[in-house]
mmCIF file of C-alpha atoms and ligand atoms in Angstrom:
data_model
loop_
_atom_site.group_PDB
_atom_site.id
_atom_site.type_symbol
_atom_site.label_atom_id
_atom_site.label_comp_id
_atom_site.label_asym_id
_atom_site.label_seq_id
_atom_site.Cartn_x
_atom_site.Cartn_y
_atom_site.Cartn_z
ATOM 1 C CA MET A 1 111.518 80.351 109.312
ATOM 2 C CA LYS A 2 108.495 82.539 108.725
ATOM 3 C CA ASN A 3 108.549 83.454 105.029
ATOM 4 C CA ILE A 4 108.266 80.851 102.332
ATOM 5 C CA LEU A 5 107.961 80.872 98.554
ATOM 6 C CA ILE A 6 106.009 78.106 96.821
ATOM 7 C CA THR A 7 106.478 77.869 93.068
ATOM 8 C CA GLY A 8 103.513 76.237 91.348
ATOM 9 C CA GLY A 9 101.557 77.074 94.493
ATOM 10 C CA ALA A 10 98.170 77.079 92.758
ATOM 11 C CA GLY A 11 98.536 73.519 91.453
ATOM 12 C CA PHE A 12 97.125 70.331 92.933
ATOM 13 C CA ILE A 13 100.021 69.644 95.287
ATOM 14 C CA GLY A 14 101.201 73.260 95.642
ATOM 15 C CA SER A 15 97.793 74.466 96.840
ATOM 16 C CA HIS A 16 97.628 71.861 99.618
ATOM 17 C CA ILE A 17 101.162 72.829 100.674
ATOM 18 C CA CYS A 18 100.133 76.502 100.643
ATOM 19 C CA LEU A 19 97.227 75.715 102.963
ATOM 20 C CA GLU A 20 99.478 73.708 105.278
ATOM 21 C CA PHE A 21 101.959 76.584 105.709
ATOM 22 C CA LEU A 22 99.277 79.280 106.027
ATOM 23 C CA ALA A 23 97.669 77.188 108.749
ATOM 24 C CA GLN A 24 101.043 77.341 110.529
ATOM 25 C CA GLN A 25 100.883 81.146 110.351
ATOM 26 C CA LYS A 26 103.734 81.490 107.868
ATOM 27 C CA ASN A 27 103.957 84.262 105.284
ATOM 28 C CA VAL A 28 103.403 82.462 102.019
ATOM 29 C CA PHE A 29 104.498 83.800 98.625
ATOM 30 C CA ILE A 30 102.983 81.992 95.675
ATOM 31 C CA ILE A 31 104.327 82.033 92.154
ATOM 32 C CA ASP A 32 102.236 80.409 89.456
ATOM 33 C CA SER A 33 101.859 80.915 85.727
ATOM 34 C CA PHE A 34 98.270 79.579 85.931
ATOM 35 C CA ILE A 35 98.771 77.751 82.625
ATOM 36 C CA ASN A 36 97.549 74.556 84.244
ATOM 37 C CA SER A 37 95.867 75.821 87.408
ATOM 38 C CA ASN A 38 93.215 78.258 88.518
ATOM 39 C CA LYS A 39 93.207 81.323 90.755
ATOM 40 C CA ASN A 40 89.922 80.168 92.327
ATOM 41 C CA VAL A 41 91.912 77.728 94.415
ATOM 42 C CA PHE A 42 92.797 80.628 96.730
ATOM 43 C CA HIS A 43 89.092 81.248 97.476
ATOM 44 C CA GLY A 44 88.926 77.637 98.638
ATOM 45 C CA ILE A 45 92.066 77.999 100.771
ATOM 46 C CA LYS A 46 90.717 81.192 102.358
ATOM 47 C CA LYS A 47 87.348 79.571 103.106
ATOM 48 C CA ILE A 48 89.023 76.633 104.854
ATOM 49 C CA LEU A 49 91.170 78.926 106.996
ATOM 50 C CA ILE A 50 88.344 81.357 107.772
ATOM 51 C CA LYS A 51 86.262 78.418 109.021
ATOM 52 C CA GLU A 52 89.157 77.518 111.301
ATOM 53 C CA ASN A 53 89.441 81.151 112.371
ATOM 54 C CA ASN A 54 92.991 81.131 111.107
ATOM 55 C CA PHE A 55 93.107 83.414 108.064
ATOM 56 C CA LYS A 56 95.027 86.640 107.753
ATOM 57 C CA GLU A 57 94.983 88.271 104.321
ATOM 58 C CA SER A 58 98.418 89.836 104.816
ATOM 59 C CA ARG A 59 100.054 86.409 105.030
ATOM 60 C CA LEU A 60 99.234 85.351 101.468
ATOM 61 C CA HIS A 61 100.964 86.940 98.461
ATOM 62 C CA ILE A 62 100.138 85.726 94.963
ATOM 63 C CA PHE A 63 102.271 86.510 91.895
ATOM 64 C CA LYS A 64 101.396 85.472 88.369
ATOM 65 C CA GLY A 65 104.440 84.710 86.259
ATOM 66 C CA ASP A 66 106.902 82.219 84.883
ATOM 67 C CA ILE A 67 109.936 80.931 86.782
ATOM 68 C CA ARG A 68 112.001 81.236 83.583
ATOM 69 C CA ASP A 69 111.555 85.008 83.790
ATOM 70 C CA THR A 70 114.502 86.349 85.843
ATOM 71 C CA LEU A 71 113.109 89.839 86.172
ATOM 72 C CA PHE A 72 109.780 88.546 87.448
ATOM 73 C CA LEU A 73 111.432 86.256 89.992
ATOM 74 C CA SER A 74 113.815 88.966 91.193
ATOM 75 C CA ASN A 75 110.869 91.274 91.626
ATOM 76 C CA VAL A 76 109.049 88.766 93.843
ATOM 77 C CA PHE A 77 112.102 88.462 96.091
ATOM 78 C CA PHE A 78 112.428 92.256 96.110
ATOM 79 C CA LYS A 79 108.778 92.820 97.040
ATOM 80 C CA ALA A 80 109.026 90.277 99.846
ATOM 81 C CA LYS A 81 112.045 92.142 101.228
ATOM 82 C CA GLN A 82 110.265 95.490 100.906
ATOM 83 C CA ASN A 83 107.353 94.021 102.828
ATOM 84 C CA GLY A 84 109.696 93.229 105.708
ATOM 85 C CA THR A 85 109.240 89.495 105.095
ATOM 86 C CA PRO A 86 112.241 88.386 102.978
ATOM 87 C CA ILE A 87 111.875 84.932 101.450
ATOM 88 C CA GLU A 88 113.898 82.501 103.540
ATOM 89 C CA SER A 89 113.106 79.206 101.852
ATOM 90 C CA VAL A 90 111.521 77.820 98.716
ATOM 91 C CA ILE A 91 109.335 74.840 97.933
ATOM 92 C CA HIS A 92 109.747 74.258 94.240
ATOM 93 C CA CYS A 93 106.688 72.545 92.746
ATOM 94 C CA ALA A 94 106.401 74.411 89.433
ATOM 95 C CA GLY A 95 106.907 72.171 86.438
ATOM 96 C CA LEU A 96 105.307 70.229 83.639
ATOM 97 C CA LYS A 97 104.318 66.639 84.410
ATOM 98 C CA ALA A 98 102.562 64.959 81.505
ATOM 99 C CA VAL A 99 104.701 61.990 80.509
ATOM 100 C CA LYS A 100 103.131 61.552 77.063
ATOM 101 C CA GLU A 101 103.629 65.205 76.168
ATOM 102 C CA SER A 102 107.238 65.020 77.329
ATOM 103 C CA PHE A 103 107.933 62.437 74.602
ATOM 104 C CA ILE A 104 106.275 64.633 71.970
ATOM 105 C CA ASN A 105 107.835 67.916 73.052
ATOM 106 C CA PRO A 106 110.970 67.179 75.103
ATOM 107 C CA ILE A 107 112.539 70.611 74.607
ATOM 108 C CA LYS A 108 109.523 72.216 76.244
ATOM 109 C CA TYR A 109 110.080 69.965 79.271
ATOM 110 C CA TRP A 110 113.812 70.698 79.495
ATOM 111 C CA ASP A 111 113.113 74.393 79.111
ATOM 112 C CA PHE A 112 110.303 74.688 81.697
ATOM 113 C CA ASN A 113 111.537 72.187 84.236
ATOM 114 C CA VAL A 114 115.325 72.425 84.057
ATOM 115 C CA GLY A 115 115.674 75.954 82.639
ATOM 116 C CA GLY A 116 113.126 77.253 85.137
ATOM 117 C CA SER A 117 114.879 75.552 88.063
ATOM 118 C CA ILE A 118 118.290 76.946 87.094
ATOM 119 C CA ASN A 119 116.806 80.414 86.900
ATOM 120 C CA LEU A 120 115.151 80.015 90.284
ATOM 121 C CA LEU A 121 118.406 78.848 91.894
ATOM 122 C CA LYS A 122 120.324 81.804 90.419
ATOM 123 C CA VAL A 123 117.807 84.297 91.805
ATOM 124 C CA MET A 124 117.779 82.518 95.183
ATOM 125 C CA GLU A 125 121.580 82.721 95.387
ATOM 126 C CA LYS A 126 121.519 86.433 94.532
ATOM 127 C CA ASN A 127 119.043 86.974 97.352
ATOM 128 C CA ASN A 128 120.954 84.880 99.882
ATOM 129 C CA CYS A 129 118.089 82.429 100.054
ATOM 130 C CA ARG A 130 119.663 78.963 100.131
ATOM 131 C CA THR A 131 117.043 76.556 101.425
ATOM 132 C CA ILE A 132 115.073 74.617 98.839
ATOM 133 C CA LEU A 133 112.740 71.646 98.893
ATOM 134 C CA PHE A 134 112.185 70.277 95.417
ATOM 135 C CA SER A 135 109.175 68.260 94.193
ATOM 136 C CA SER A 136 110.786 65.200 92.706
ATOM 137 C CA SER A 137 109.003 62.025 91.744
ATOM 138 C CA ALA A 138 109.116 58.251 92.004
ATOM 139 C CA THR A 139 109.502 58.431 88.238
ATOM 140 C CA VAL A 140 113.269 58.795 88.863
ATOM 141 C CA TYR A 141 113.391 55.058 89.692
ATOM 142 C CA GLY A 142 111.922 54.016 86.322
ATOM 143 C CA ASN A 143 111.287 50.297 86.194
ATOM 144 C CA SER A 144 113.892 49.199 88.660
ATOM 145 C CA SER A 145 113.385 45.619 89.791
ATOM 146 C CA GLU A 146 114.548 46.289 93.354
ATOM 147 C CA ILE A 147 111.108 46.804 94.888
ATOM 148 C CA PRO A 148 110.326 48.641 97.155
ATOM 149 C CA PHE A 149 112.403 51.544 95.836
ATOM 150 C CA LYS A 150 115.011 52.805 98.261
ATOM 151 C CA GLU A 151 116.488 56.295 98.027
ATOM 152 C CA THR A 152 119.941 54.786 97.488
ATOM 153 C CA LEU A 153 118.879 53.025 94.253
ATOM 154 C CA LYS A 154 120.550 54.291 91.108
ATOM 155 C CA THR A 155 118.113 56.548 89.279
ATOM 156 C CA ASN A 156 116.874 55.172 85.991
ATOM 157 C CA PRO A 157 114.257 57.397 84.346
ATOM 158 C CA ILE A 158 112.418 56.059 81.323
ATOM 159 C CA ASN A 159 110.811 59.185 79.881
ATOM 160 C CA PRO A 160 111.921 62.780 79.169
ATOM 161 C CA TYR A 161 109.836 64.076 82.097
ATOM 162 C CA GLY A 162 111.698 61.698 84.421
ATOM 163 C CA PHE A 163 115.051 62.777 82.983
ATOM 164 C CA THR A 164 114.251 66.410 83.810
ATOM 165 C CA LYS A 165 113.473 65.442 87.432
ATOM 166 C CA VAL A 166 116.760 63.528 87.763
ATOM 167 C CA THR A 167 118.654 66.416 86.172
ATOM 168 C CA ILE A 168 117.243 68.915 88.653
ATOM 169 C CA GLU A 169 118.239 66.559 91.488
ATOM 170 C CA ASN A 170 121.764 66.434 89.970
ATOM 171 C CA ILE A 171 121.930 70.231 89.772
ATOM 172 C CA LEU A 172 120.937 70.456 93.439
ATOM 173 C CA ASP A 173 123.608 67.847 94.288
ATOM 174 C CA ASN A 174 126.265 69.910 92.498
ATOM 175 C CA LEU A 175 125.135 73.096 94.147
ATOM 176 C CA PHE A 176 125.185 71.510 97.570
ATOM 177 C CA GLU A 177 128.679 70.065 97.032
ATOM 178 C CA SER A 178 130.051 73.328 95.670
ATOM 179 C CA LYS A 179 128.956 75.420 98.635
ATOM 180 C CA LYS A 180 128.713 72.869 101.354
ATOM 181 C CA ASN A 181 128.278 75.154 104.247
ATOM 182 C CA LYS A 182 125.717 77.340 102.603
ATOM 183 C CA TRP A 183 122.891 75.419 100.980
ATOM 184 C CA LYS A 184 120.178 73.259 102.496
ATOM 185 C CA VAL A 185 118.622 71.178 99.757
ATOM 186 C CA GLY A 186 115.984 68.529 99.884
ATOM 187 C CA TYR A 187 114.166 66.551 97.308
ATOM 188 C CA LEU A 188 111.037 64.650 98.009
ATOM 189 C CA ARG A 189 110.292 61.805 95.639
ATOM 190 C CA TYR A 190 106.512 61.656 95.590
ATOM 191 C CA PHE A 191 104.808 58.387 94.829
ATOM 192 C CA ASN A 192 101.156 58.713 93.686
ATOM 193 C CA PRO A 193 99.321 61.566 95.399
ATOM 194 C CA ILE A 194 95.536 61.474 94.961
ATOM 195 C CA GLY A 195 92.464 62.628 96.912
ATOM 196 C CA ALA A 196 91.729 66.191 97.986
ATOM 197 C CA HIS A 197 91.268 68.303 101.091
ATOM 198 C CA PRO A 198 88.419 66.750 103.172
ATOM 199 C CA SER A 199 86.472 70.046 103.087
ATOM 200 C CA GLY A 200 85.811 69.539 99.366
ATOM 201 C CA LEU A 201 86.981 73.120 98.836
ATOM 202 C CA ILE A 202 90.295 72.449 97.089
ATOM 203 C CA GLY A 203 91.592 69.600 94.957
ATOM 204 C CA GLU A 204 92.964 68.718 91.563
ATOM 205 C CA ASN A 205 91.842 71.333 89.050
ATOM 206 C CA SER A 206 94.133 71.011 86.101
ATOM 207 C CA SER A 207 93.022 72.684 82.883
ATOM 208 C CA SER A 208 94.509 69.952 80.703
ATOM 209 C CA LYS A 209 92.867 66.638 79.871
ATOM 210 C CA PRO A 210 93.562 64.201 82.711
ATOM 211 C CA GLU A 211 96.044 61.388 82.089
ATOM 212 C CA ASN A 212 96.380 60.137 85.661
ATOM 213 C CA ILE A 213 94.143 57.483 87.105
ATOM 214 C CA PHE A 214 92.236 59.263 89.863
ATOM 215 C CA PRO A 215 90.772 62.192 87.890
ATOM 216 C CA ILE A 216 89.827 59.684 85.183
ATOM 217 C CA ILE A 217 87.966 57.486 87.694
ATOM 218 C CA CYS A 218 86.138 60.633 88.851
ATOM 219 C CA GLU A 219 85.182 61.490 85.284
ATOM 220 C CA VAL A 220 83.653 58.030 84.892
ATOM 221 C CA ALA A 221 81.864 58.398 88.229
ATOM 222 C CA SER A 222 80.354 61.691 87.151
ATOM 223 C CA GLY A 223 79.272 60.426 83.729
ATOM 224 C CA LEU A 224 81.781 62.512 81.770
ATOM 225 C CA ARG A 225 83.345 59.297 80.466
ATOM 226 C CA ASP A 226 81.736 55.929 79.775
ATOM 227 C CA GLN A 227 84.539 53.874 81.206
ATOM 228 C CA ILE A 228 88.163 53.787 82.249
ATOM 229 C CA ASN A 229 90.675 51.844 80.183
ATOM 230 C CA ILE A 230 92.866 49.749 82.430
ATOM 231 C CA PHE A 231 96.302 49.649 80.855
ATOM 232 C CA GLY A 232 97.109 45.931 80.882
ATOM 233 C CA ASN A 233 96.009 42.924 82.933
ATOM 234 C CA ASP A 234 99.092 40.861 82.256
ATOM 235 C CA TRP A 235 101.526 42.542 84.645
ATOM 236 C CA PRO A 236 103.363 40.305 87.122
ATOM 237 C CA THR A 237 101.138 41.448 90.019
ATOM 238 C CA SER A 238 98.448 39.764 92.143
ATOM 239 C CA ASP A 239 95.581 40.592 89.751
ATOM 240 C CA GLY A 240 97.578 41.450 86.632
ATOM 241 C CA THR A 241 96.996 45.210 86.865
ATOM 242 C CA CYS A 242 99.701 47.725 87.805
ATOM 243 C CA GLN A 243 100.388 48.511 91.432
ATOM 244 C CA ARG A 244 101.103 51.961 92.808
ATOM 245 C CA ASP A 245 101.823 53.496 96.191
ATOM 246 C CA TYR A 246 98.936 55.984 96.482
ATOM 247 C CA LEU A 247 99.014 58.622 99.188
ATOM 248 C CA HIS A 248 96.600 61.341 100.262
ATOM 249 C CA VAL A 249 97.592 64.796 99.030
ATOM 250 C CA VAL A 250 96.996 66.236 102.540
ATOM 251 C CA ASP A 251 99.554 63.775 103.922
ATOM 252 C CA LEU A 252 101.958 64.832 101.181
ATOM 253 C CA ALA A 253 101.511 68.491 102.150
ATOM 254 C CA LYS A 254 102.219 67.618 105.791
ATOM 255 C CA ALA A 255 105.393 65.822 104.736
ATOM 256 C CA HIS A 256 106.585 69.115 103.209
ATOM 257 C CA ARG A 257 106.033 70.960 106.448
ATOM 258 C CA MET A 258 108.033 68.372 108.353
ATOM 259 C CA ALA A 259 110.807 68.105 105.770
ATOM 260 C CA MET A 260 111.095 71.903 105.736
ATOM 261 C CA SER A 261 111.390 71.949 109.536
ATOM 262 C CA PHE A 262 114.088 69.302 109.260
ATOM 263 C CA LEU A 263 116.058 71.454 106.799
ATOM 264 C CA ASN A 264 115.621 74.547 108.929
ATOM 265 C CA ASP A 265 116.719 72.793 112.093
ATOM 266 C CA SER A 266 119.816 71.291 110.445
ATOM 267 C CA ASN A 267 123.070 72.891 109.473
ATOM 268 C CA SER A 268 123.788 72.804 105.773
ATOM 269 C CA THR A 269 122.407 69.477 104.600
ATOM 270 C CA LYS A 270 121.048 67.442 101.705
ATOM 271 C CA LEU A 271 117.907 65.406 102.193
ATOM 272 C CA VAL A 272 116.596 62.798 99.753
ATOM 273 C CA LEU A 273 113.296 61.228 100.783
ATOM 274 C CA ASN A 274 110.637 59.000 99.319
ATOM 275 C CA ILE A 275 107.150 60.129 100.264
ATOM 276 C CA GLY A 276 104.668 57.282 100.062
ATOM 277 C CA ARG A 277 102.750 54.890 102.283
ATOM 278 C CA GLY A 278 104.886 51.876 101.540
ATOM 279 C CA GLU A 279 101.760 49.973 100.497
ATOM 280 C CA SER A 280 100.835 49.083 96.972
ATOM 281 C CA THR A 281 97.337 49.044 95.515
ATOM 282 C CA SER A 282 96.420 47.640 92.112
ATOM 283 C CA VAL A 283 94.371 49.546 89.560
ATOM 284 C CA LEU A 284 91.486 47.118 90.091
ATOM 285 C CA ASP A 285 91.689 47.463 93.867
ATOM 286 C CA LEU A 286 91.645 51.254 93.606
ATOM 287 C CA ILE A 287 88.559 51.103 91.404
ATOM 288 C CA LYS A 288 86.878 48.679 93.845
ATOM 289 C CA ALA A 289 87.746 50.896 96.806
ATOM 290 C CA PHE A 290 86.292 53.920 95.006
ATOM 291 C CA GLU A 291 83.093 51.987 94.204
ATOM 292 C CA LYS A 292 82.710 50.741 97.756
ATOM 293 C CA THR A 293 83.485 54.062 99.453
ATOM 294 C CA ASN A 294 81.324 56.210 97.222
ATOM 295 C CA LYS A 295 78.706 53.633 96.221
ATOM 296 C CA ILE A 296 79.148 54.335 92.517
ATOM 297 C CA LYS A 297 79.766 51.807 89.777
ATOM 298 C CA ILE A 298 82.895 52.437 87.698
ATOM 299 C CA ASN A 299 82.841 50.797 84.278
ATOM 300 C CA TYR A 300 86.182 49.633 83.011
ATOM 301 C CA LYS A 301 87.742 47.803 80.124
ATOM 302 C CA PHE A 302 91.140 46.137 79.848
ATOM 303 C CA THR A 303 93.299 47.553 77.082
ATOM 304 C CA ASN A 304 96.946 47.244 76.073
ATOM 305 C CA ARG A 305 99.713 48.406 78.360
ATOM 306 C CA ARG A 306 100.527 52.122 78.176
ATOM 307 C CA SER A 307 103.963 52.685 76.750
ATOM 308 C CA GLY A 308 106.514 53.719 79.339
ATOM 309 C CA ASP A 309 104.439 52.313 82.252
ATOM 310 C CA VAL A 310 105.990 50.359 85.098
ATOM 311 C CA GLY A 311 104.327 47.316 86.699
ATOM 312 C CA ILE A 312 104.987 48.156 90.329
ATOM 313 C CA SER A 313 105.987 51.421 91.946
ATOM 314 C CA LEU A 314 106.336 51.158 95.703
ATOM 315 C CA ALA A 315 108.241 53.262 98.220
ATOM 316 C CA ASN A 316 110.619 52.035 100.833
ATOM 317 C CA THR A 317 109.559 54.451 103.581
ATOM 318 C CA GLU A 318 112.103 53.594 106.292
ATOM 319 C CA LYS A 319 114.125 56.764 105.786
ATOM 320 C CA MET A 320 110.999 58.934 105.677
ATOM 321 C CA VAL A 321 109.783 57.493 108.985
ATOM 322 C CA GLU A 322 113.225 57.835 110.567
ATOM 323 C CA ILE A 323 113.802 61.449 109.486
ATOM 324 C CA LEU A 324 110.289 62.869 109.756
ATOM 325 C CA LYS A 325 109.264 60.628 112.675
ATOM 326 C CA TRP A 326 105.953 60.291 110.890
ATOM 327 C CA LYS A 327 104.096 58.262 108.358
ATOM 328 C CA PRO A 328 101.061 59.083 106.214
ATOM 329 C CA GLU A 329 97.855 58.784 108.201
ATOM 330 C CA LYS A 330 95.133 58.587 105.594
ATOM 331 C CA SER A 331 93.798 55.438 103.938
ATOM 332 C CA ILE A 332 92.806 54.588 100.374
ATOM 333 C CA GLU A 333 89.165 55.039 101.492
ATOM 334 C CA ASP A 334 89.955 58.576 102.720
ATOM 335 C CA MET A 335 91.541 59.342 99.340
ATOM 336 C CA CYS A 336 88.513 57.999 97.438
ATOM 337 C CA ARG A 337 85.978 59.809 99.649
ATOM 338 C CA ASP A 338 87.750 63.181 99.743
ATOM 339 C CA GLY A 339 88.749 63.132 96.085
ATOM 340 C CA TRP A 340 85.171 62.398 95.023
ATOM 341 C CA LYS A 341 83.753 65.040 97.352
ATOM 342 C CA TRP A 342 85.952 67.623 95.630
ATOM 343 C CA GLN A 343 84.996 66.424 92.154
ATOM 344 C CA LYS A 344 81.303 66.695 93.006
ATOM 345 C CA SER A 345 81.686 70.245 94.282
ATOM 346 C CA LYS A 346 83.705 71.145 91.170
ATOM 347 C CA LEU A 347 80.898 69.858 88.951
ATOM 348 C CA LYS A 348 78.330 71.983 90.813
ATOM 349 C CA ASN A 349 80.281 75.226 90.203
HETATM 350 C C1 UD1 B 401 102.503 58.975 86.067
HETATM 351 C C2 UD1 B 401 103.822 59.082 85.400
HETATM 352 C C3 UD1 B 401 104.818 59.599 86.393
HETATM 353 C C4 UD1 B 401 104.361 60.934 86.947
HETATM 354 C C5 UD1 B 401 102.975 60.815 87.532
HETATM 355 C C6 UD1 B 401 102.429 62.179 87.914
HETATM 356 C C7 UD1 B 401 103.863 57.369 83.660
HETATM 357 C C8 UD1 B 401 104.454 56.094 83.239
HETATM 358 N N1 UD1 B 401 104.227 57.794 84.869
HETATM 359 O O1 UD1 B 401 102.651 58.057 87.135
HETATM 360 O O2 UD1 B 401 106.064 59.731 85.776
HETATM 361 O O3 UD1 B 401 105.235 61.378 87.963
HETATM 362 O O4 UD1 B 401 102.093 60.243 86.571
HETATM 363 O O5 UD1 B 401 102.028 62.886 86.830
HETATM 364 O O6 UD1 B 401 103.100 57.972 82.959
HETATM 365 N N2 UD1 B 401 96.032 53.821 84.596
HETATM 366 C C9 UD1 B 401 95.062 53.116 83.906
HETATM 367 N N3 UD1 B 401 94.203 53.811 83.127
HETATM 368 C C10 UD1 B 401 94.252 55.167 82.990
HETATM 369 C C11 UD1 B 401 95.240 55.882 83.715
HETATM 370 C C12 UD1 B 401 96.125 55.170 84.496
HETATM 371 O O7 UD1 B 401 94.995 51.894 83.981
HETATM 372 O O8 UD1 B 401 93.448 55.727 82.250
HETATM 373 C C13 UD1 B 401 96.963 53.080 85.461
HETATM 374 C C14 UD1 B 401 98.417 53.187 85.024
HETATM 375 O O9 UD1 B 401 98.752 52.153 84.141
HETATM 376 C C15 UD1 B 401 99.131 53.073 86.364
HETATM 377 C C16 UD1 B 401 98.159 53.620 87.387
HETATM 378 O O10 UD1 B 401 96.898 53.656 86.734
HETATM 379 O O11 UD1 B 401 99.329 51.735 86.665
HETATM 380 C C17 UD1 B 401 98.515 55.000 87.835
HETATM 381 O O12 UD1 B 401 98.691 55.827 86.690
HETATM 382 P P1 UD1 B 401 98.945 57.371 86.792
HETATM 383 O O13 UD1 B 401 97.943 57.984 87.671
HETATM 384 O O14 UD1 B 401 99.088 57.906 85.397
HETATM 385 O O15 UD1 B 401 100.330 57.467 87.580
HETATM 386 P P2 UD1 B 401 101.749 56.808 87.230
HETATM 387 O O16 UD1 B 401 101.747 56.067 85.978
HETATM 388 O O17 UD1 B 401 102.201 56.042 88.407
#
């Protein structure tokens, strides 16, 4: 497999995956609407690869557009073919991910996430491209009490965003079953990716107001916010604050490379994998680790629980280790150091 399409390839996770595949000398086609990302990310990617003496302009193809637009998508596949590098597989990261907004505007979420995925799958089928790795989320487990979450658990989403992720998984299941010998489908259920590339040249650069913990900690560290509100200190956890399975975004990108190799090396198959470290960290412990690593005080205040939150989200990683023969390498300290390095460089520019 030499030619890969990454939808949402300019986003936080997509951009790290793009770098990972370019570094492997693949031809990478990026589709992004840039509604919640920035084209500058590709300058960062180029700089990293040029430093490593591993950049070739002709390997990176960037297309601005929306995955709900059939004509646009068909055109990308057509151009890739014309270029002599037909798209052979897809990593599908494009989608909306703000839980709060998904409650306020569910139709938008169903339209972008599910409508967009259906459109993508139709265009893939038309172009005989039948290998897809989909960015799913630990959100599909909801607040299941069987911790750590195993892939075989019944999905139980608790917000519209989560329902769209489960629905896309179901569509992929149906597709796989209907044409068993044709499709290779995988979905990776990400736990909590944070951090940034260690170069400080790419990282999270969303244009919307952050809702997730790590960019908020960084805003406090840089003085853009006075403090972080910790959502509840009465959870049934060691210190009363929620626990999450944080993993470094560079490790997550690597997991995509390995999962894609697995799909390519298999006959028609369906792969469902948690991607996490299998270790949980509380909100307070993450804040303490950030303070210690970066020598910056983070002010916080305890507030009420956030609606729709879960107390503990932790991956069972046995299947990931067995299939990928790998586990994430980077520590919470690496995540705090690299994520802050990126935030500082972002503030300078
Ligand atoms: C959230 C979503 C999840 C989605 C993921 C990526 C919810 C319930 N879950 O995951 O579906 O896939 O983002 O977008 O929204 N926290 C604070 N103060 C803050 C922000 C967060 O205490 O200002 C705490 C949260 O309560 C949580 C932890 O930090 O315990 C992590 O929060 P967050 O980064 O939003 O991720 P998730 O809630 O795990």
